[in-house]
Short mmCIF file of C-alpha atoms in Angstrom, two decimals:
data_model
loop_
_atom_site.label_atom_id
_atom_site.label_comp_id
_atom_site.label_asym_id
_atom_site.label_seq_id
_atom_site.Cartn_x
_atom_site.Cartn_y
_atom_site.Cartn_z
CA UNK A 21 183.10 63.24 -61.54
CA UNK A 22 185.15 65.77 -63.51
CA UNK A 23 188.27 63.64 -63.09
CA UNK A 24 186.48 60.42 -64.01
CA UNK A 25 184.99 61.97 -67.14
CA UNK A 26 188.44 63.08 -68.29
CA UNK A 27 189.97 59.70 -67.54
CA UNK A 28 187.33 57.33 -68.92
CA UNK A 29 185.12 59.18 -71.43
CA UNK A 30 186.22 60.56 -74.81
CA UNK A 31 185.82 64.29 -75.40
CA UNK A 32 182.21 65.13 -76.21
CA UNK A 33 181.12 61.59 -75.38
CA UNK A 34 177.68 60.38 -74.32
CA UNK A 35 177.28 59.53 -70.62
CA UNK A 36 174.54 57.33 -69.16
CA UNK A 37 173.54 57.54 -65.48
CA UNK A 38 170.79 55.06 -64.50
CA UNK A 39 170.55 56.41 -60.92
CA UNK A 40 170.48 60.18 -61.47
CA UNK A 41 169.49 61.12 -57.92
CA UNK A 42 171.35 64.44 -58.00
CA UNK A 43 172.23 67.18 -60.45
CA UNK A 44 176.02 67.30 -60.11
CA UNK A 45 177.00 64.48 -62.48
CA UNK A 46 174.80 65.87 -65.23
CA UNK A 47 175.68 69.53 -64.82
CA UNK A 48 179.42 68.84 -64.67
CA UNK A 49 179.18 66.59 -67.74
CA UNK A 50 177.44 69.13 -69.94
CA UNK A 51 179.54 72.00 -68.60
CA UNK A 52 182.65 70.10 -69.78
CA UNK A 53 181.20 69.42 -73.21
CA UNK A 54 179.89 65.90 -72.72
CA UNK A 55 176.29 64.81 -73.36
CA UNK A 56 174.62 63.40 -70.26
CA UNK A 57 171.52 61.22 -69.99
CA UNK A 58 170.23 60.48 -66.50
CA UNK A 59 167.25 58.54 -65.15
CA UNK A 60 165.59 58.79 -61.75
CA UNK A 61 162.27 57.42 -60.57
CA UNK A 62 161.26 60.52 -58.59
CA UNK A 63 159.62 63.43 -60.39
CA UNK A 64 160.59 65.88 -57.62
CA UNK A 65 164.27 64.91 -57.94
CA UNK A 66 164.29 65.39 -61.71
CA UNK A 67 162.48 68.72 -61.31
CA UNK A 68 165.19 69.81 -58.88
CA UNK A 69 167.94 68.61 -61.24
CA UNK A 70 166.45 70.56 -64.13
CA UNK A 71 166.03 73.71 -62.04
CA UNK A 72 169.67 73.60 -60.94
CA UNK A 73 170.76 72.88 -64.51
CA UNK A 74 169.00 76.00 -65.75
CA UNK A 75 170.66 78.05 -63.01
CA UNK A 76 174.16 77.01 -64.10
CA UNK A 77 174.14 75.99 -67.78
CA UNK A 78 172.99 77.66 -70.96
CA UNK A 79 169.44 76.76 -71.97
CA UNK A 80 170.64 74.99 -75.12
CA UNK A 81 173.16 72.91 -73.15
CA UNK A 82 171.04 71.01 -70.63
CA UNK A 83 171.49 67.43 -69.43
CA UNK A 84 168.83 65.00 -70.64
CA UNK A 85 166.95 63.75 -67.57
CA UNK A 86 164.21 61.10 -67.69
CA UNK A 87 161.64 60.37 -64.98
CA UNK A 88 160.87 56.71 -64.36
CA UNK A 89 162.12 53.24 -63.49
CA UNK A 90 165.49 52.67 -65.15
CA UNK A 91 164.75 48.96 -65.47
CA UNK A 92 161.87 49.85 -67.80
CA UNK A 93 163.12 53.04 -69.47
CA UNK A 94 166.39 51.44 -70.58
CA UNK A 95 164.38 48.94 -72.65
CA UNK A 96 163.45 51.82 -74.97
CA UNK A 97 166.95 53.18 -75.51
CA UNK A 98 168.56 52.36 -78.85
CA UNK A 99 171.61 54.66 -78.83
CA UNK A 100 175.09 53.73 -77.65
CA UNK A 101 177.00 55.48 -74.88
CA UNK A 102 180.66 56.13 -74.24
CA UNK A 103 180.56 55.92 -70.45
CA UNK A 104 178.22 54.66 -67.73
CA UNK A 105 178.67 56.58 -64.49
CA UNK A 106 176.48 56.50 -61.38
CA UNK A 107 176.27 56.48 -57.62
CA UNK A 108 173.36 54.10 -56.93
CA UNK A 109 171.35 53.76 -53.74
CA UNK A 110 173.32 51.78 -51.17
CA UNK A 111 170.62 49.11 -50.86
CA UNK A 112 168.07 50.44 -48.34
CA UNK A 113 170.55 52.52 -46.31
CA UNK A 114 168.45 55.54 -47.29
CA UNK A 115 164.89 55.04 -48.56
CA UNK A 116 164.15 57.73 -51.13
CA UNK A 117 160.48 57.00 -51.83
CA UNK A 118 157.72 54.43 -51.54
CA UNK A 119 157.27 54.30 -55.31
CA UNK A 120 156.94 50.92 -56.97
CA UNK A 121 160.24 50.17 -58.68
CA UNK A 122 162.34 52.34 -56.36
CA UNK A 123 165.19 49.96 -55.47
CA UNK A 124 165.87 51.81 -52.21
CA UNK A 125 162.66 50.53 -50.61
CA UNK A 126 163.19 46.85 -51.53
CA UNK A 127 164.54 44.00 -49.41
CA UNK A 128 168.08 43.11 -50.40
CA UNK A 129 167.24 40.11 -52.59
CA UNK A 130 164.72 42.13 -54.61
CA UNK A 131 167.10 45.07 -54.68
CA UNK A 132 169.87 42.93 -56.19
CA UNK A 133 167.52 41.49 -58.81
CA UNK A 134 166.50 44.95 -60.01
CA UNK A 135 169.98 46.43 -59.55
CA UNK A 136 171.63 43.63 -61.55
CA UNK A 137 169.07 44.05 -64.34
CA UNK A 138 169.68 47.81 -64.54
CA UNK A 139 173.44 47.30 -64.66
CA UNK A 140 173.09 44.69 -67.43
CA UNK A 141 170.84 46.91 -69.54
CA UNK A 142 173.11 49.93 -69.04
CA UNK A 143 176.23 48.01 -70.02
CA UNK A 144 174.50 46.59 -73.10
CA UNK A 145 174.22 50.18 -74.35
CA UNK A 146 177.96 50.83 -73.98
CA UNK A 147 180.18 50.99 -77.03
CA UNK A 148 182.95 48.35 -77.20
CA UNK A 149 186.12 49.27 -75.31
CA UNK A 150 184.18 51.74 -73.18
CA UNK A 151 184.03 52.02 -69.41
CA UNK A 152 181.49 51.97 -66.61
CA UNK A 153 182.05 53.38 -63.14
CA UNK A 154 179.91 53.05 -60.01
CA UNK A 155 180.71 54.75 -56.71
CA UNK A 156 179.49 52.47 -53.92
CA UNK A 157 180.05 51.84 -50.23
CA UNK A 158 179.37 49.04 -47.80
CA UNK A 159 176.24 49.02 -45.64
CA UNK A 160 175.28 46.97 -42.63
CA UNK A 161 172.27 44.75 -42.01
CA UNK A 162 170.05 45.11 -38.95
CA UNK A 163 172.50 42.99 -36.91
CA UNK A 164 175.39 45.26 -37.78
CA UNK A 165 177.09 42.98 -40.29
CA UNK A 166 178.27 44.19 -43.68
CA UNK A 167 176.04 42.82 -46.45
CA UNK A 168 178.73 42.66 -49.13
CA UNK A 169 177.27 45.33 -51.40
CA UNK A 170 180.65 46.15 -52.95
CA UNK A 171 181.48 42.57 -54.07
CA UNK A 172 177.86 42.10 -55.16
CA UNK A 173 178.23 45.17 -57.39
CA UNK A 174 181.39 43.73 -58.91
CA UNK A 175 179.63 40.42 -59.62
CA UNK A 176 176.69 42.25 -61.20
CA UNK A 177 178.99 43.99 -63.66
CA UNK A 178 180.90 40.80 -64.41
CA UNK A 179 177.61 39.00 -65.04
CA UNK A 180 176.83 41.79 -67.52
CA UNK A 181 179.97 40.85 -69.46
CA UNK A 182 182.17 43.65 -68.09
CA UNK A 183 185.76 43.24 -66.91
CA UNK A 184 186.74 44.54 -63.47
CA UNK A 185 189.41 47.03 -64.52
CA UNK A 186 190.17 49.63 -61.82
CA UNK A 187 189.35 50.48 -58.25
CA UNK A 188 189.97 53.72 -56.40
CA UNK A 189 189.16 54.80 -52.87
CA UNK A 190 187.27 58.04 -52.32
CA UNK A 191 188.08 59.33 -48.84
CA UNK A 192 185.17 60.96 -47.04
CA UNK A 193 184.43 62.44 -43.62
CA UNK A 194 188.00 62.04 -42.40
CA UNK A 195 188.02 65.14 -40.20
CA UNK A 196 185.12 63.98 -38.04
CA UNK A 197 186.10 60.29 -37.94
CA UNK A 198 188.18 60.61 -34.77
CA UNK A 199 185.26 62.22 -32.97
CA UNK A 200 182.95 59.37 -33.96
CA UNK A 201 185.42 56.56 -33.35
CA UNK A 202 184.90 56.21 -29.60
CA UNK A 203 181.16 55.74 -29.97
CA UNK A 204 181.53 53.28 -32.83
CA UNK A 205 184.06 51.12 -31.00
CA UNK A 206 181.58 50.50 -28.18
CA UNK A 207 180.17 47.99 -30.68
CA UNK A 208 183.54 47.11 -32.29
CA UNK A 209 182.59 48.92 -35.50
CA UNK A 210 185.34 50.77 -37.30
CA UNK A 211 184.51 54.26 -38.50
CA UNK A 212 183.92 54.23 -42.24
CA UNK A 213 185.82 56.96 -44.08
CA UNK A 214 185.72 55.84 -47.71
CA UNK A 215 183.66 54.80 -50.70
CA UNK A 216 184.74 52.45 -53.48
CA UNK A 217 185.11 53.78 -57.01
CA UNK A 218 184.73 50.69 -59.20
CA UNK A 219 185.63 50.84 -62.89
CA UNK A 220 184.74 48.21 -65.47
CA UNK A 221 185.62 47.81 -69.14
CA UNK A 222 183.52 46.48 -72.00
CA UNK A 223 185.94 44.62 -74.22
CA UNK A 224 185.59 44.31 -77.97
CA UNK A 225 185.12 40.56 -78.51
CA UNK A 226 185.37 40.74 -82.28
#
């Protein structure tokens, strides 16, 4: 996230994270002089984020974390942001809670409805000529087929009026991939060793 902040957010800029399920993006942002606002539906996660923030950052330089459903909380925001950056739940690959409004416990159609709405509301708060970046990866359905989460994410941003501007590949778990490959190939499934870093731009239409 340090690299992405330097590349796509102006110095001292405001960063919005609608899926703030960890402390790293916020702590790194404020440590580098940015102003971070993150939202997560779980009180225990935000409590943990705040505790870690206080361990690392000065008291007067803390990320701004909100507890609640991003799809609702974003309706009350009236400030503009310089960068949207998040790593959302990968559909229901990992269910984080049974709370109403938690997209991770929804079926895929309901997930995409809420997910698309959150992306649209987040992008509406971006300043013109600013960027949004989501780190996402493919997931499989119960039959083992990829569901197309990456292209669905791209379409959600495009439907929000954003332009698909950059893509990078984040390599992960390479060292252990060879050890897992034999077991995966019993079912003709390639070992996954990357996530997609998708970057979108909000153009100034004036």
